[in-house]
CSV table of C-alpha atoms and ligand atoms in Angstrom, one decimal:
chain,number,residue,atom,x,y,z
A,1,MET,CA,14.1,-3.9,35.2
A,2,THR,CA,14.7,-5.4,31.9
A,3,SER,CA,17.8,-7.8,32.1
A,4,SER,CA,20.7,-6.9,29.7
A,5,ASP,CA,20.3,-9.9,27.6
A,6,GLU,CA,16.5,-9.0,26.6
A,7,TYR,CA,17.6,-5.7,25.1
A,8,LEU,CA,17.9,-5.5,21.0
A,9,LEU,CA,21.0,-3.4,21.1
A,10,ILE,CA,22.7,-6.3,23.4
A,11,LYS,CA,21.2,-9.3,21.4
A,12,ALA,CA,22.4,-7.5,18.1
A,13,ALA,CA,25.8,-6.9,19.4
A,14,PHE,CA,26.0,-10.8,20.4
A,15,LYS,CA,24.6,-11.7,17.1
A,16,GLN,CA,21.4,-13.2,18.5
A,17,PRO,CA,17.9,-13.2,16.9
A,18,VAL,CA,16.3,-9.9,17.0
A,19,GLU,CA,12.7,-8.5,16.1
A,20,ARG,CA,14.0,-5.7,14.3
A,21,THR,CA,17.6,-3.6,14.2
A,22,PRO,CA,18.4,-1.5,17.2
A,23,VAL,CA,19.4,2.1,16.5
A,24,TRP,CA,21.4,4.7,18.3
A,25,VAL,CA,23.5,7.6,17.1
A,26,MET,CA,27.0,8.8,17.9
A,27,ARG,CA,26.7,12.2,19.6
A,28,GLN,CA,23.2,11.8,19.9
A,29,ALA,CA,23.3,14.0,23.3
A,30,GLY,CA,24.4,17.1,21.5
A,31,ARG,CA,24.0,20.7,20.2
A,32,TYR,CA,21.3,19.7,17.5
A,33,LEU,CA,18.6,19.5,20.3
A,34,ALA,CA,17.5,22.6,21.7
A,35,GLU,CA,16.9,20.9,24.7
A,36,TYR,CA,20.7,19.9,25.1
A,37,ARG,CA,21.5,23.6,24.4
A,38,GLU,CA,19.3,24.8,27.2
A,39,VAL,CA,20.9,22.5,29.6
A,40,ARG,CA,24.3,23.1,28.7
A,41,ASP,CA,23.7,27.0,29.0
A,42,LYS,CA,22.4,26.2,32.4
A,43,ALA,CA,25.8,24.6,33.1
A,44,GLY,CA,27.7,27.3,31.8
A,45,SER,CA,30.2,25.4,29.5
A,46,PHE,CA,30.8,22.4,27.8
A,47,LEU,CA,33.2,21.1,30.6
A,48,SER,CA,31.0,22.0,33.6
A,49,LEU,CA,28.1,20.1,31.9
A,50,CYS,CA,30.5,16.9,31.7
A,51,TYR,CA,31.1,17.5,35.4
A,52,ASN,CA,27.7,17.9,36.7
A,53,PRO,CA,26.1,14.1,37.0
A,54,GLU,CA,22.5,15.6,37.4
A,55,LEU,CA,22.6,17.7,34.2
A,56,ALA,CA,24.8,15.3,32.2
A,57,ALA,CA,22.5,12.5,33.1
A,58,GLU,CA,19.5,14.8,31.9
A,59,VAL,CA,21.2,15.2,28.6
A,60,SER,CA,22.0,11.8,28.2
A,61,VAL,CA,18.5,10.8,28.6
A,62,GLN,CA,17.0,13.4,26.1
A,63,PRO,CA,17.5,11.4,22.9
A,64,LEU,CA,15.6,8.5,24.3
A,65,ASP,CA,12.5,10.8,25.2
A,66,ILE,CA,12.5,13.0,22.2
A,67,ILE,CA,14.2,11.0,19.3
A,68,GLY,CA,13.4,7.5,20.3
A,69,VAL,CA,16.6,5.6,20.1
A,70,ASP,CA,16.9,2.2,21.3
A,71,ALA,CA,20.1,3.1,23.7
A,72,VAL,CA,21.1,6.2,26.2
A,73,ILE,CA,25.0,6.9,25.6
A,74,MET,CA,26.3,8.7,28.7
A,75,PHE,CA,27.0,12.2,28.3
A,76,SER,CA,30.8,13.1,28.6
A,77,ASP,CA,33.8,13.6,26.4
A,78,ILE,CA,36.8,10.8,25.7
A,79,LEU,CA,39.1,13.8,26.6
A,80,THR,CA,38.1,14.1,30.2
A,81,PRO,CA,39.4,11.2,31.9
A,82,LEU,CA,43.1,12.6,31.0
A,83,VAL,CA,42.5,15.4,33.6
A,84,GLY,CA,43.0,12.6,36.3
A,85,MET,CA,46.1,11.8,34.7
A,86,GLY,CA,47.3,15.4,35.1
A,87,VAL,CA,46.6,16.9,31.8
A,88,GLU,CA,44.8,20.4,31.5
A,89,LEU,CA,42.1,20.7,29.1
A,90,ASP,CA,39.9,23.2,28.0
A,91,PHE,CA,37.1,23.5,25.1
A,92,MET,CA,36.9,26.7,23.2
A,93,PRO,CA,34.7,25.1,21.5
A,94,GLY,CA,37.1,22.5,20.3
A,95,PRO,CA,39.5,20.6,22.5
A,96,VAL,CA,42.7,22.5,23.7
A,97,LEU,CA,45.3,20.7,25.8
A,98,ALA,CA,48.0,22.6,27.4
A,99,ASN,CA,51.5,21.5,27.6
A,100,PRO,CA,51.4,19.0,24.5
A,101,ILE,CA,53.4,15.9,25.1
A,102,LYS,CA,56.8,16.1,23.4
A,103,ASN,CA,59.6,14.2,25.4
A,104,GLN,CA,60.2,11.8,28.1
A,105,ARG,CA,59.6,14.2,30.8
A,106,ASP,CA,56.1,14.9,29.6
A,107,ILE,CA,55.2,11.4,29.6
A,108,ASP,CA,56.9,10.7,33.0
A,109,HIS,CA,54.6,13.3,34.5
A,110,LEU,CA,51.5,11.5,33.5
A,111,HIS,CA,50.0,9.9,36.6
A,112,PRO,CA,48.0,6.8,36.7
A,113,LEU,CA,44.0,7.2,36.7
A,114,ILE,CA,42.2,6.5,40.0
A,115,PRO,CA,38.6,6.6,38.7
A,116,GLU,CA,36.7,6.7,41.6
A,117,LYS,CA,39.0,9.6,42.6
A,118,SER,CA,39.3,11.5,39.5
A,119,THR,CA,36.2,10.4,37.4
A,120,SER,CA,33.7,9.5,40.5
A,121,TYR,CA,31.1,11.9,38.6
A,122,VAL,CA,31.0,9.4,35.6
A,123,GLY,CA,30.1,6.6,38.0
A,124,GLU,CA,27.5,9.1,39.3
A,125,ILE,CA,25.9,10.0,35.8
A,126,LEU,CA,26.0,6.3,35.0
A,127,ARG,CA,23.9,5.5,38.3
A,128,LEU,CA,21.5,8.5,37.8
A,129,ILE,CA,20.8,7.6,34.0
A,130,ARG,CA,20.2,3.8,35.1
A,131,GLN,CA,17.7,5.2,37.8
A,132,GLN,CA,15.8,7.6,35.7
A,133,ILE,CA,15.4,5.2,32.6
A,134,SER,CA,14.3,2.3,34.9
A,135,GLY,CA,15.1,-0.6,32.5
A,136,ARG,CA,13.8,1.4,29.3
A,137,ALA,CA,16.8,0.8,27.1
A,138,PRO,CA,20.7,-0.1,27.9
A,139,VAL,CA,23.3,2.3,28.8
A,140,ILE,CA,26.7,2.7,26.9
A,141,GLY,CA,29.9,3.7,28.5
A,142,PHE,CA,32.7,5.0,26.3
A,143,ALA,CA,36.4,6.0,26.2
A,144,GLY,CA,38.7,7.1,23.7
A,145,ALA,CA,41.2,4.5,22.2
A,146,PRO,CA,45.0,5.3,23.6
A,147,PHE,CA,46.1,6.3,19.6
A,148,THR,CA,43.2,8.7,19.4
A,149,LEU,CA,43.9,10.0,22.7
A,150,ALA,CA,47.7,10.3,21.9
A,151,CYS,CA,46.7,12.4,18.8
A,152,TYR,CA,45.1,15.3,20.9
A,153,MET,CA,48.0,15.1,23.7
A,154,ILE,CA,50.6,15.3,20.9
A,155,GLU,CA,48.7,17.8,18.8
A,156,GLY,CA,47.4,19.8,21.7
A,157,GLY,CA,43.9,19.8,20.0
A,158,ASN,CA,42.4,19.1,16.7
A,159,SER,CA,44.4,18.9,13.7
A,160,LYS,CA,44.0,18.0,10.1
A,161,LEU,CA,47.3,16.3,9.1
A,162,PHE,CA,48.3,14.8,12.6
A,163,SER,CA,52.0,15.6,11.2
A,164,LYS,CA,53.4,16.1,14.9
A,165,THR,CA,51.7,12.9,16.2
A,166,ILE,CA,53.3,10.9,13.3
A,167,LYS,CA,56.5,12.4,13.5
A,168,PHE,CA,56.4,11.5,17.3
A,169,PHE,CA,55.5,7.9,16.7
A,170,PHE,CA,57.9,7.4,14.0
A,171,ASN,CA,61.0,9.2,15.2
A,172,GLU,CA,60.6,8.5,19.0
A,173,GLN,CA,59.1,4.8,18.9
A,174,LYS,CA,60.0,4.0,22.5
A,175,LEU,CA,58.4,7.2,23.8
A,176,ALA,CA,55.5,6.4,21.5
A,177,HIS,CA,55.0,2.8,23.0
A,178,GLN,CA,55.3,4.2,26.6
A,179,LEU,CA,52.9,6.6,26.0
A,180,MET,CA,50.4,4.0,24.7
A,181,GLU,CA,51.2,1.9,27.6
A,182,LYS,CA,50.2,4.4,30.1
A,183,LEU,CA,46.8,5.4,28.3
A,184,THR,CA,46.1,1.4,27.7
A,185,THR,CA,46.2,1.0,31.7
A,186,MET,CA,44.2,4.2,32.2
A,187,THR,CA,41.5,3.1,29.7
A,188,ILE,CA,41.2,-0.4,31.1
A,189,GLU,CA,40.5,1.2,34.6
A,190,TYR,CA,38.2,3.8,33.4
A,191,LEU,CA,36.1,1.3,31.2
A,192,ASN,CA,35.9,-1.4,34.0
A,193,TYR,CA,34.9,1.6,36.2
A,194,GLN,CA,31.9,2.2,34.0
A,195,ILE,CA,31.1,-1.3,33.8
A,196,GLU,CA,30.8,-1.6,37.4
A,197,ASN,CA,28.8,1.6,37.6
A,198,GLY,CA,26.3,0.4,35.3
A,199,ALA,CA,27.5,0.4,31.5
A,200,GLN,CA,25.8,-2.2,29.8
A,201,MET,CA,27.8,-2.0,26.6
A,202,VAL,CA,30.7,-0.2,26.1
A,203,GLN,CA,32.5,1.6,22.8
A,204,LEU,CA,35.9,2.5,22.3
A,205,PHE,CA,36.5,5.6,19.9
A,206,ASP,CA,39.7,5.3,17.8
A,207,THR,CA,38.8,8.0,15.5
A,208,TRP,CA,42.1,9.0,14.3
A,209,ALA,CA,43.6,5.4,14.1
A,210,GLY,CA,42.7,5.5,10.0
A,211,ILE,CA,45.6,7.7,9.4
A,212,LEU,CA,48.0,4.8,9.7
A,213,SER,CA,48.9,2.2,7.4
A,214,PRO,CA,48.1,-1.4,8.0
A,215,ASP,CA,51.6,-2.3,9.0
A,216,ASP,CA,51.7,0.9,11.5
A,217,TYR,CA,48.3,0.1,12.8
A,218,LYS,CA,49.5,-3.4,13.6
A,219,SER,CA,52.7,-2.3,15.3
A,220,PHE,CA,51.4,1.0,17.5
A,221,VAL,CA,47.7,0.5,17.9
A,222,PHE,CA,46.5,-3.4,17.6
A,223,PRO,CA,48.4,-4.8,20.7
A,224,TYR,CA,47.4,-2.2,23.0
A,225,VAL,CA,43.5,-2.0,21.9
A,226,SER,CA,43.8,-5.8,21.9
A,227,ARG,CA,44.9,-6.0,25.6
A,228,ILE,CA,42.0,-3.4,26.6
A,229,PHE,CA,39.3,-5.9,25.3
A,230,GLU,CA,40.7,-9.0,26.8
A,231,SER,CA,41.2,-6.9,30.3
A,232,LEU,CA,37.6,-5.9,30.2
A,233,ASN,CA,35.0,-7.2,32.6
A,234,GLY,CA,31.7,-8.6,31.5
A,235,THR,CA,33.0,-11.0,28.6
A,236,GLY,CA,29.7,-12.2,26.9
A,237,VAL,CA,27.5,-10.0,28.9
A,238,VAL,CA,28.7,-6.4,28.1
A,239,PRO,CA,29.2,-6.0,24.4
A,240,LYS,CA,32.5,-4.2,23.3
A,241,VAL,CA,32.4,-2.0,20.1
A,242,TYR,CA,35.5,-0.7,18.3
A,243,TYR,CA,35.1,2.4,16.0
A,244,ILE,CA,37.6,4.0,13.8
A,245,ASN,CA,36.8,6.6,11.2
A,246,GLY,CA,38.2,5.5,7.6
A,247,SER,CA,39.0,2.2,8.4
A,248,ASN,CA,38.4,0.4,5.2
A,249,HIS,CA,42.0,-0.9,4.8
A,250,LEU,CA,41.8,-1.9,8.8
A,251,LEU,CA,38.6,-3.8,8.9
A,252,GLU,CA,40.3,-7.3,8.7
A,253,ILE,CA,42.7,-6.2,11.5
A,254,MET,CA,40.2,-4.7,13.6
A,255,SER,CA,38.0,-7.6,13.6
A,256,GLY,CA,40.9,-9.5,15.5
A,257,THR,CA,40.8,-7.2,18.4
A,258,GLY,CA,38.5,-9.2,20.6
A,259,ALA,CA,35.8,-6.6,19.9
A,260,ASP,CA,32.1,-8.4,19.5
A,261,VAL,CA,31.0,-5.0,17.3
A,262,ILE,CA,32.6,-2.9,14.6
A,263,GLY,CA,31.6,0.3,14.0
A,264,LEU,CA,31.9,1.4,10.3
A,265,ASP,CA,32.1,4.7,8.7
A,266,TRP,CA,30.0,5.6,5.6
A,267,LYS,CA,32.6,5.3,3.2
A,268,CYS,CA,32.6,1.4,3.1
A,269,ASP,CA,30.1,-0.9,1.7
A,270,ILE,CA,28.1,-2.8,4.5
A,271,GLN,CA,27.5,-5.8,2.3
A,272,THR,CA,31.3,-6.1,1.4
A,273,VAL,CA,32.3,-5.6,4.8
A,274,LYS,CA,29.6,-8.3,6.3
A,275,GLN,CA,31.0,-10.8,3.8
A,276,GLN,CA,34.7,-9.9,4.8
A,277,ILE,CA,34.3,-9.9,8.7
A,278,GLY,CA,30.7,-10.6,9.7
A,279,HIS,CA,31.2,-14.2,10.4
A,280,LYS,CA,33.4,-12.9,13.3
A,281,VAL,CA,31.9,-9.9,14.6
A,282,ALA,CA,28.6,-7.7,14.6
A,283,LEU,CA,28.4,-4.3,12.7
A,284,GLN,CA,27.3,-1.0,13.6
A,285,GLY,CA,26.6,2.0,11.1
A,286,ASN,CA,26.8,3.1,8.6
A,287,LEU,CA,24.7,5.9,7.2
A,288,ASP,CA,26.7,9.3,6.1
A,289,PRO,CA,25.9,11.8,8.7
A,290,ASN,CA,25.0,14.3,5.7
A,291,VAL,CA,22.2,12.3,4.6
A,292,LEU,CA,20.3,13.7,7.8
A,293,PHE,CA,20.6,17.4,5.9
A,294,CYS,CA,18.7,15.8,2.8
A,295,ASN,CA,14.7,15.5,2.1
A,296,PRO,CA,13.0,12.8,4.3
A,297,GLU,CA,12.4,10.6,1.4
A,298,ILE,CA,16.0,10.6,0.5
A,299,ILE,CA,17.0,9.8,4.4
A,300,LYS,CA,14.7,6.8,4.3
A,301,GLU,CA,15.8,5.6,0.9
A,302,LYS,CA,19.3,5.7,2.4
A,303,VAL,CA,18.3,3.9,5.5
A,304,LEU,CA,16.8,1.2,3.3
A,305,GLU,CA,19.6,0.9,1.1
A,306,ILE,CA,21.8,-0.1,4.2
A,307,LEU,CA,19.2,-2.5,5.7
A,308,THR,CA,18.8,-4.2,2.5
A,309,LYS,CA,22.4,-4.5,2.1
A,310,PHE,CA,23.0,-6.0,5.5
A,311,GLY,CA,20.3,-8.4,5.1
A,312,SER,CA,17.8,-10.1,7.4
A,313,GLU,CA,20.4,-11.8,9.6
A,314,SER,CA,21.1,-10.5,13.3
A,315,GLY,CA,24.3,-8.7,14.0
A,316,HIS,CA,23.4,-5.3,12.8
A,317,ILE,CA,23.3,-2.0,14.9
A,318,PHE,CA,22.2,1.2,12.8
A,319,ASN,CA,24.3,4.2,13.4
A,320,LEU,CA,25.8,7.0,11.4
A,321,GLY,CA,29.0,6.7,10.3
A,322,HIS,CA,30.3,9.3,12.5
A,323,GLY,CA,28.8,11.7,14.9
A,324,ILE,CA,25.7,13.7,14.4
A,325,ASP,CA,26.5,17.3,13.2
A,326,LYS,CA,25.1,20.2,15.3
A,327,ASN,CA,23.0,21.7,12.5
A,328,VAL,CA,20.8,18.7,11.7
A,329,ASN,CA,17.1,19.2,12.2
A,330,PRO,CA,16.0,16.9,15.0
A,331,GLU,CA,13.0,16.0,12.6
A,332,HIS,CA,15.1,14.5,10.3
A,333,LEU,CA,16.7,12.3,12.8
A,334,LYS,CA,13.1,11.0,14.1
A,335,GLU,CA,12.5,10.1,10.1
A,336,MET,CA,15.8,8.2,10.1
A,337,VAL,CA,14.9,6.1,13.4
A,338,LYS,CA,11.4,5.7,12.2
A,339,ALA,CA,12.8,4.5,8.8
A,340,VAL,CA,14.9,1.9,10.6
A,341,LYS,CA,12.1,0.8,13.3
A,342,GLU,CA,9.4,0.3,10.4
A,343,ASN,CA,11.8,-1.5,7.7
A,344,SER,CA,13.8,-4.1,9.7
A,345,LYS,CA,11.2,-6.0,11.3
A,346,ARG,CA,11.5,-10.0,11.0
A,347,ASP,CA,10.2,-12.9,12.7
A,348,CYS,CA,12.6,-14.6,15.2
B,1,LIG,O1,27.8,10.3,21.8
B,1,LIG,C1,27.2,11.1,22.5
B,1,LIG,O2,25.9,11.7,22.6
B,1,LIG,C2,28.0,10.9,24.0
B,1,LIG,C3,28.7,12.1,24.1
B,1,LIG,C4,30.2,12.3,23.4
B,1,LIG,C5,30.8,13.3,23.1
B,1,LIG,N1,32.0,13.4,22.6
B,1,LIG,C6,29.9,14.9,23.5
B,1,LIG,C7,30.7,16.2,22.9
B,1,LIG,C8,31.1,11.2,23.0
B,1,LIG,C9,31.1,9.9,22.8
B,1,LIG,C10,32.1,12.0,22.2
B,1,LIG,C11,33.6,11.3,21.7
B,1,LIG,C12,34.1,12.2,21.1
B,1,LIG,N2,35.0,13.5,21.8
B,1,LIG,C13,35.3,12.1,20.0
B,1,LIG,C14,35.2,10.3,19.3
B,1,LIG,C15,33.9,10.3,18.6
B,1,LIG,C16,34.2,11.6,17.2
B,1,LIG,O3,33.3,12.2,17.3
B,1,LIG,O4,35.1,11.3,16.5
B,1,LIG,C17,36.4,12.8,20.1
B,1,LIG,C18,37.2,13.0,18.9
B,1,LIG,C19,35.9,13.7,20.8
B,1,LIG,C20,36.6,15.1,21.1
B,1,LIG,C21,36.0,16.1,21.0
B,1,LIG,N3,34.9,16.5,21.9
B,1,LIG,C22,36.1,17.4,20.0
B,1,LIG,C23,36.9,17.1,18.6
B,1,LIG,C24,35.1,18.2,20.2
B,1,LIG,C25,34.6,19.5,19.4
B,1,LIG,C26,33.6,19.3,18.2
B,1,LIG,C27,33.0,20.6,18.1
B,1,LIG,O5,32.2,20.2,17.0
B,1,LIG,O6,32.9,21.5,18.5
B,1,LIG,C28,34.4,17.8,21.4
B,1,LIG,C29,33.1,18.6,22.0
B,1,LIG,C30,32.0,17.7,22.3
B,1,LIG,N4,31.8,16.5,22.8
B,1,LIG,C31,30.8,17.9,22.0
B,1,LIG,C32,29.7,17.3,22.7
B,1,LIG,C33,28.3,17.2,22.5
B,1,LIG,C34,30.2,19.6,21.6
B,1,LIG,C35,30.7,20.7,22.6
B,1,LIG,C36,29.6,21.6,23.0
B,1,LIG,O7,28.4,21.1,23.6
B,1,LIG,O8,30.1,22.8,23.1
């Protein structure tokens, strides 16, 4: 077994010297892989796959063997722990949450999550992955951040405008804070449970928090995310990553949440961001996911651009700026990984 502090991923997350830049991909266990689609069909549905530890562990490990990434992210979804709070969840194929949150009663109905009771399948997935890969790569756990979970709970599913969410947060501020409180407590319990069961890095997905202005972010999100990071076990051993899509206007504030790593989308310039917050945190990202539809020469060129912009210091984890699309050719992803591995070598 490799000790956690020997992995490129963990070293880069703590800005320690590395021989090359580590690379993994958000949604790397997913529909772009024929091998994933096969297992998902065997499971019957996306949710049955999430709840089946053997099959979920199998698809988690696929990208390590097929693509050659430097980390395994456990296969699950940010919305599944909500079921343990009493939320009714389905995927068709996008998420559908019955009884969206509208009032005090709906919030009162949410009960605390007991991870070992409601999400024991997640503990089992993590243990199975650790056994199966016997130290070949570190295992990443994750959770949705409270604001992003609240978006889905208020909208009842995907949304373009998030107008119901904004209306609820601004018109019903007291209720919004109550909801954020409940989700914060849940997220702390859930992530600490994952750390206890073998997660060696954890990522908090706050995909939609970028819709807020800096001031609204500071009052509705920052205190809760900061509390999550300060309440997690494994400080200095288990790196904490914080990702928002469309976060250019929030990066400075995000870097003060206590996260070790900030996950970037592709719309910001990694060189500029490094100058802005790179002295405080490591950076993860930030290739445009659409680049994977281009020719291999273009993919390599775009990878090199990012590696050059970040420079040769440690503190960079290569990733896409958002999840990989289901129509990407896996060969193109292999090209991306190869380009990172071959062009980021350094003495350390
Ligand atoms: O990264 C990984 O490989 C681990 C697994 C993972 C999934 N979802 C699997 C999944 C992770 C980390 C997530 C996070 C997630 N889920 C986020 C945050 C990151 C982001 O993408 O912004 C969000 C917002 C969700 C909610 C969610 N889950 C949506 C909106 C959808 C529908 C997407 C679609 O294209 O239909 C899902 C379903 C989902 N989660 C799939 C996968 C592989 C596809 C479902 C399938 O296999 O049918």
